Amino acid sequence: MAAKRTSDIIPLCHSGIGIEGVRIWVEPVDVTQHSGRDSNSESSGEGGERSPALRKFLAKPLGDFGGIRIAAEVSCFGKTGVEMEALCAVSGAGLSVLDMVKSVDKGCVMDGVKVVSKEGGRSGVWKAEECLPGAVVIMCGILALIHANHSENSAASELHEALYHLQHRGQDACGLATCATGGKIYQCKGQGLAAKVFRDGSRIADLPGYMGIGHLRYPTAGTSANSEAQPFYVNAPYGICFAHNGNLINATELKEFLDYKAHRHINTESDSELMLNIFANELNETGKARVNEKDIFAALSRVYERCVGGWACTAMLAGFCLLGFRDAYGIRPLVIGQREVEGGGTDWMLASESVALDQRGYTNVRDILPGQAVIVPKDGEPVFAQVQEQKGYTPDIFEYVYFARPDSIIDGISVQESRERMGYKLANTIVNRLTAEELKEIDVVIPIPETANTSAFCVAERLKKPYAQGFVKNRYVFRTFIMPGQKMRESAVRRKLNPMQVKFENRCVLLVDDSIVRGTTSREIITMAIEKGARKVFFATAASRITHCHIYGIDLASPSELIAHHRDEQSIADHIGAAKVIYQTLDDLKAACAELSPRQNQEFEVGVFCGQYVTPVQPAYFEHLERVRGESKRLKTVEKARHAVANGVAGEKEYQLAINGAEVSRDGKVVPSAPQDTTGNFAVTINGNGKRSRDEERASGKPPSQTMDISLHNVADYGQETHD
């Protein structure tokens, strides 16, 4: 859609800032004549002195373009539903500053982005929809292992292999901690895939020991810093290493307790560090030089009384034992298995999914029950205890929909078979939702790889329609990097999926995906199908409508970003470009899994679909979650601003961010900080999370993503970018 001229004059900077995916028209003018004229001026070159803001970040003159309008594709660092300053530029044109933009009227749609409203005058703020492609899927995997033979020092090697079996649960960071004879702990962790962090296994030799724990992470809430890679460690009491999968929904209360009562410092924004310190504090209450199993179980019981949320954890006490435990509702998964050793003895392993144990030859795999803990001492059999009364048995249904591998069995339910049943039940819903003519129109059923493959095959089988793999997935694309001056960010979806024209051309296709979160990925996929010649596209999803945020360790998105939060099915279909969208009903989704359960009347955690969570949730927690998400955005925003300054492409806002840093408002938005207080008057803080730590962080000149874990010598933090 062609943009319509308005009279608003907005300061502009070089490429890299703006509204993503929007094609706008810009008209270069002589910036030396910019005068901050009022919003009613229609002229494009009259005025006096340039504004101080423009003067501050001018790098070179524009040159003479003779008033010719040129099309500019620009990108943004904004987010769905978030107010953004309309800072735009021509990419690759060698320009530093433009002075005027011909914008669009309220309600216009440009390349799929709808401008909702504009507020303010010359320095107006735009509200736009769908400015961030794809959903952020967040999860973690945990491991623990103890070998019968203490002299082999082979725990790290086996844990390293097991990391690859759970890599699908976390690609942001990973780590291992091992314990050798004498109780000495060794650790290696960092950001990236297991192959990168451990340099294809070459670092395993630095991790001797007969027992250890492991972790794979996508961030649930907080940052992606090296300092938040797990396992975590505290030396008192007894030397504890800790790996955690889940979220605590009373984190603020726990921070206050640790600060004012337990006097324990929290160094990160991670819930995992909170829970470790709660456990360490309760264990310290024994006052003993050495603890036994009874002491540990008693300490865990008190941890459960303090902590609210969903979790599965593994831990290691130096020279003594492994530990595994699970929340009282069984929201996050954890299993244990054994392997007999030649010559006598038994190895034991705990993991988030059974596939890790199966692949390593462990048998007699069983689930850790809700509220249950297990201790595996270095010279003995596992000891199980119910540390909190079971409040329910409600595993997170998203494990079956998306997260877990199909060859895993979680809480007695086969992931593969649950997805098959989702497909058959979805087919029944499709029959009820589409007319006879529409059903007859469907030429082929095509899955969105890979999680939806199973369900799509069963849909095709039930509908008696051909099934085809229409998309080829690039398995080697994990992350998008944005460089200053880049003409436009490549679509992450298009890099990962390539449609085959022969499967789409002149066909009516039924696409089947596991779920729809923000809708941007679905829209891009449908666009690709149409580009390859599909004459009509129906879109079906094995999951129900996602309308609420996930609070137990899977950070899908904020509610305002969820496409189903504020739209009906027809509006969703119109938005993503489908003829119709068909969702699985929530009752059918639950039944697909419950029918396979060994327990009667099986229930699940389904809060993302209906807002009814299995644990009590205070309304303030959702505000807290938005602020924590904002903290993650804050770190990234400041880092990008510093990068822009270093490359000479920063605008006024970037300069302010680079100089003063950023803060997170109560509603989770990232705003520039006020100039630093040089009077020495600082507010009281909790565990160093207040203004003092913010100022000290800025003064260090090094963003937190580059800091090291202070608790142990961590080989993964040294020379990641300089060593081969």
XYZ file of C-alpha atoms in Angstrom, residues 156-514:
359
model
C 31.641 -35.794 32.409
C 32.052 -37.864 29.260
C 28.679 -39.545 29.693
C 26.927 -36.358 30.766
C 28.355 -34.608 27.716
C 26.860 -37.290 25.461
C 23.522 -37.014 27.256
C 23.419 -33.254 26.644
C 22.985 -33.922 22.923
C 19.946 -36.125 23.599
C 18.299 -33.186 25.366
C 19.636 -30.368 23.173
C 16.114 -29.740 21.855
C 15.159 -28.461 25.325
C 17.681 -25.627 25.346
C 20.071 -24.057 22.848
C 20.922 -20.809 24.631
C 23.431 -22.125 27.171
C 24.622 -25.310 28.809
C 27.024 -26.552 31.436
C 28.371 -29.427 33.509
C 29.708 -29.658 37.048
C 31.496 -32.779 38.296
C 32.839 -33.984 41.626
C 36.050 -36.004 41.953
C 37.573 -37.847 44.888
C 38.176 -35.564 47.834
C 35.001 -33.628 47.057
C 36.596 -31.170 44.632
C 34.149 -29.680 42.098
C 34.993 -28.874 38.482
C 32.794 -26.856 36.140
C 32.471 -25.798 32.518
C 29.533 -23.754 31.241
C 28.704 -20.947 28.852
C 26.396 -19.660 26.166
C 25.741 -21.705 23.056
C 25.124 -25.269 21.972
C 26.848 -28.152 23.731
C 29.289 -28.612 20.852
C 30.410 -24.982 21.133
C 30.656 -24.764 24.920
C 32.608 -28.018 25.202
C 34.524 -27.546 21.939
C 33.299 -30.813 20.499
C 34.284 -32.624 23.677
C 37.839 -31.348 24.023
C 37.049 -29.721 27.381
C 35.745 -32.900 28.985
C 39.276 -33.819 30.074
C 39.159 -30.769 32.383
C 36.190 -32.225 34.280
C 37.303 -35.284 36.245
C 34.943 -37.045 38.606
C 32.610 -39.955 39.166
C 29.415 -37.911 39.580
C 28.021 -34.706 38.176
C 25.032 -32.699 36.999
C 24.209 -30.961 33.731
C 21.902 -28.273 32.391
C 20.663 -26.934 29.048
C 18.886 -23.615 28.957
C 16.743 -21.276 27.075
C 16.128 -18.356 29.463
C 12.773 -18.536 31.242
C 12.864 -15.106 32.771
C 15.878 -12.826 33.012
C 18.926 -12.459 30.787
C 21.010 -14.664 28.553
C 24.250 -13.871 30.339
C 27.103 -16.299 30.915
C 26.605 -15.564 34.606
C 23.175 -17.209 34.405
C 24.306 -20.379 32.667
C 23.865 -23.390 34.933
C 24.719 -25.342 37.057
C 24.919 -22.799 39.902
C 27.203 -23.306 42.888
C 27.434 -22.159 46.511
C 30.292 -23.240 48.749
C 28.326 -23.024 51.995
C 27.070 -25.217 53.345
C 28.796 -28.369 52.154
C 29.440 -27.270 48.541
C 26.211 -27.480 46.506
C 25.822 -27.530 42.718
C 22.316 -26.983 41.388
C 20.433 -27.342 38.057
C 16.840 -26.156 37.776
C 14.037 -26.364 35.206
C 11.015 -24.203 35.960
C 9.880 -20.886 37.415
C 9.133 -19.523 40.868
C 6.084 -17.289 41.012
C 6.919 -15.774 44.415
C 10.438 -14.640 43.483
C 10.082 -11.149 44.961
C 9.082 -12.530 48.349
C 12.012 -14.988 48.265
C 14.496 -12.206 47.456
C 13.315 -10.206 50.430
C 13.665 -13.231 52.709
C 17.182 -13.990 51.488
C 18.265 -10.390 51.899
C 16.738 -9.404 55.218
C 16.511 -12.732 57.035
C 19.013 -15.175 55.518
C 21.574 -12.492 54.556
C 22.397 -14.226 51.283
C 23.445 -12.242 48.234
C 21.713 -12.956 44.897
C 23.930 -12.115 41.964
C 21.606 -12.727 38.996
C 17.955 -12.437 37.979
C 17.628 -16.216 37.762
C 14.968 -18.096 39.740
C 17.430 -20.974 39.850
C 19.899 -19.034 41.977
C 17.057 -18.062 44.302
C 16.000 -21.666 44.835
C 19.579 -22.820 45.355
C 20.083 -20.236 48.096
C 16.773 -21.081 49.750
C 17.873 -24.727 49.848
C 21.364 -23.820 51.069
C 19.924 -21.672 53.841
C 17.564 -24.398 55.027
C 20.357 -26.981 54.951
C 22.586 -24.649 56.926
C 19.981 -24.564 59.704
C 21.074 -28.071 60.747
C 24.279 -26.612 62.183
C 26.065 -29.908 61.526
C 29.514 -30.455 60.114
C 28.076 -33.295 57.995
C 24.473 -33.988 57.017
C 22.632 -37.214 56.272
C 19.657 -38.121 54.085
C 17.160 -37.246 56.799
C 18.633 -33.746 57.158
C 18.456 -33.149 53.425
C 14.849 -34.289 53.125
C 13.867 -32.090 56.069
C 15.563 -29.073 54.475
C 13.765 -29.760 51.201
C 10.417 -29.899 52.995
C 11.034 -26.376 54.243
C 12.067 -25.279 50.720
C 8.713 -26.506 49.410
C 6.941 -24.499 52.096
C 8.653 -21.304 50.934
C 8.700 -21.727 47.143
C 5.683 -21.543 44.841
C 5.792 -22.562 41.174
C 6.721 -25.481 38.990
C 10.151 -27.109 38.979
C 12.300 -30.145 38.516
C 15.808 -29.946 39.971
C 18.999 -31.927 40.254
C 21.717 -31.110 42.768
C 25.047 -32.426 43.990
C 26.554 -32.187 47.471
C 30.325 -32.298 47.216
C 31.663 -35.762 47.948
C 28.365 -37.055 49.301
C 25.407 -37.520 46.963
C 23.186 -36.612 44.043
C 19.744 -35.196 44.628
C 16.629 -34.909 42.461
C 13.219 -33.474 43.293
C 10.018 -32.277 41.652
C 7.248 -29.808 42.532
C 4.155 -31.046 44.357
C 1.995 -30.796 41.223
C 4.408 -32.632 38.902
C 4.412 -29.772 36.373
C 8.002 -30.209 35.148
C 9.273 -33.734 34.295
C 12.058 -35.769 35.921
C 12.948 -39.470 35.633
C 15.560 -41.802 37.140
C 17.070 -45.024 35.795
C 19.819 -47.525 36.569
C 22.504 -49.481 34.712
C 24.275 -52.527 36.065
C 28.065 -52.449 35.839
C 30.319 -55.387 34.973
C 32.072 -56.567 38.103
C 29.280 -55.300 40.348
C 27.702 -52.018 41.236
C 25.056 -49.764 39.667
C 25.249 -46.464 37.812
C 22.330 -44.041 38.282
C 21.106 -41.217 36.054
C 18.368 -38.575 36.331
C 17.090 -36.562 33.362
C 14.214 -34.408 32.141
C 13.267 -37.021 29.536
C 13.527 -40.787 29.339
C 15.229 -40.620 25.934
C 18.510 -39.538 27.568
C 18.474 -42.651 29.770
C 17.384 -44.973 26.948
C 20.226 -43.816 24.733
C 22.791 -44.440 27.470
C 21.581 -47.941 28.318
C 19.731 -47.198 31.563
C 16.729 -49.335 32.447
C 13.981 -49.555 35.070
C 13.192 -45.933 34.300
C 10.648 -44.391 36.668
C 9.199 -40.926 37.183
C 10.030 -38.887 40.235
C 6.543 -38.310 41.642
C 5.073 -34.892 42.446
C 6.453 -33.674 45.780
C 8.991 -36.503 45.834
C 12.767 -36.309 46.235
C 15.486 -38.896 45.721
C 19.007 -38.987 47.155
C 21.643 -41.177 45.500
C 24.640 -41.448 47.868
C 28.046 -42.189 46.409
C 28.154 -45.655 47.981
C 24.575 -46.788 48.248
C 21.123 -47.273 46.777
C 18.731 -44.390 46.065
C 16.588 -43.223 48.966
C 13.141 -41.807 48.096
C 10.997 -39.568 50.297
C 7.791 -37.568 49.923
C 9.037 -34.153 51.044
C 5.679 -32.488 50.409
C 2.232 -33.972 50.133
C 1.219 -34.486 46.518
C -1.127 -31.626 45.615
C -1.976 -33.005 42.205
C -0.520 -34.881 39.262
C -0.709 -32.297 36.506
C 2.198 -32.436 34.047
C 2.487 -29.521 31.651
C 0.586 -30.544 28.526
C 2.977 -28.503 26.369
C 5.560 -31.235 26.914
C 3.377 -33.495 24.761
C 2.336 -30.801 22.295
C 5.778 -29.452 21.495
C 8.727 -29.649 23.869
C 9.518 -33.304 24.428
C 11.047 -35.659 21.900
C 8.547 -38.126 20.396
C 10.605 -41.088 21.645
C 10.249 -39.976 25.272
C 7.728 -41.254 27.800
C 6.703 -38.654 30.381
C 4.674 -39.659 33.423
C 3.742 -42.924 31.774
C 2.409 -41.234 28.612
C 4.110 -41.802 25.258
C 4.762 -38.479 23.562
C 4.522 -40.105 20.118
C 1.186 -41.744 20.825
C -0.248 -38.590 22.382
C 0.563 -36.673 19.200
C -1.075 -39.387 17.134
C -4.268 -39.002 19.147
C -4.067 -35.229 18.837
C -4.038 -35.725 15.078
C -7.064 -38.017 15.011
C -9.079 -35.728 17.281
C -8.049 -32.671 15.280
C -9.281 -34.405 12.119
C -12.688 -34.882 13.732
C -12.806 -31.169 14.554
C -11.822 -30.290 10.983
C -14.706 -32.394 9.667
C -17.101 -30.499 11.942
C -15.690 -27.060 11.116
C -15.347 -27.248 7.333
C -18.215 -27.636 4.916
C -18.477 -30.708 2.690
C -17.347 -28.601 -0.267
C -14.303 -27.311 1.630
C -13.316 -30.807 2.734
C -13.584 -32.007 -0.852
C -11.355 -29.120 -1.954
C -8.358 -30.282 0.139
C -5.753 -31.863 -2.133
C -2.994 -32.580 0.381
C -2.146 -32.388 4.109
C 1.286 -30.869 4.813
C 2.937 -30.601 8.266
C 5.027 -27.722 9.552
C 8.149 -29.686 10.515
C 9.019 -31.281 12.738
C 6.841 -31.514 15.830
C 3.621 -31.518 13.806
C 4.680 -34.385 11.512
C 2.980 -37.067 13.579
C -0.304 -35.216 14.078
C -0.467 -34.172 10.415
C -0.015 -37.772 9.245
C -2.925 -38.869 11.449
C -5.080 -35.989 10.208
C -4.437 -37.090 6.628
C -5.178 -40.706 7.483
C -8.499 -39.882 9.163
C -9.551 -37.484 6.373
C -8.397 -39.976 3.718
C -6.266 -37.291 2.071
C -2.715 -37.526 0.676
C 0.060 -36.656 3.128
C 3.216 -34.901 1.903
C 6.327 -33.292 3.341
C 6.138 -29.906 1.638
C 8.784 -28.023 3.633
C 12.477 -28.850 3.887
C 13.933 -27.766 7.224
C 17.446 -26.371 7.514
C 18.727 -28.021 10.713
C 21.744 -25.733 10.983
C 19.972 -22.406 11.541
C 19.602 -21.469 15.195
C 19.995 -17.742 15.660
C 19.687 -14.460 13.774
C 22.416 -11.827 14.156
C 21.618 -8.200 13.377
C 24.468 -6.057 12.065
C 24.396 -2.235 11.907
C 23.734 -0.961 8.368
C 22.103 -4.203 7.320
C 19.513 -3.557 4.589
C 16.920 -5.795 6.189
C 16.924 -8.752 8.525
C 16.362 -11.995 6.720
C 13.241 -13.815 7.694
C 14.146 -16.485 10.237
C 11.264 -18.610 8.987
C 12.465 -18.526 5.386
C 15.960 -19.500 6.405
C 14.696 -22.468 8.380
C 11.978 -23.700 6.008
C 12.009 -23.980 2.251
C 8.730 -24.927 0.517
C 8.866 -27.273 -2.483
C 6.821 -25.831 -5.323
C 5.789 -29.233 -6.654
C 3.886 -29.889 -3.408
C 1.954 -26.606 -3.457
C 1.414 -25.531 -7.041
C -2.277 -25.262 -7.972
C -3.332 -27.146 -4.844
C -5.633 -26.498 -1.908
C -3.460 -27.412 1.066
C -4.245 -28.138 4.699
C -1.244 -27.073 6.780
C -0.937 -28.625 10.241
C 1.227 -27.102 12.986
C 1.669 -27.977 16.655
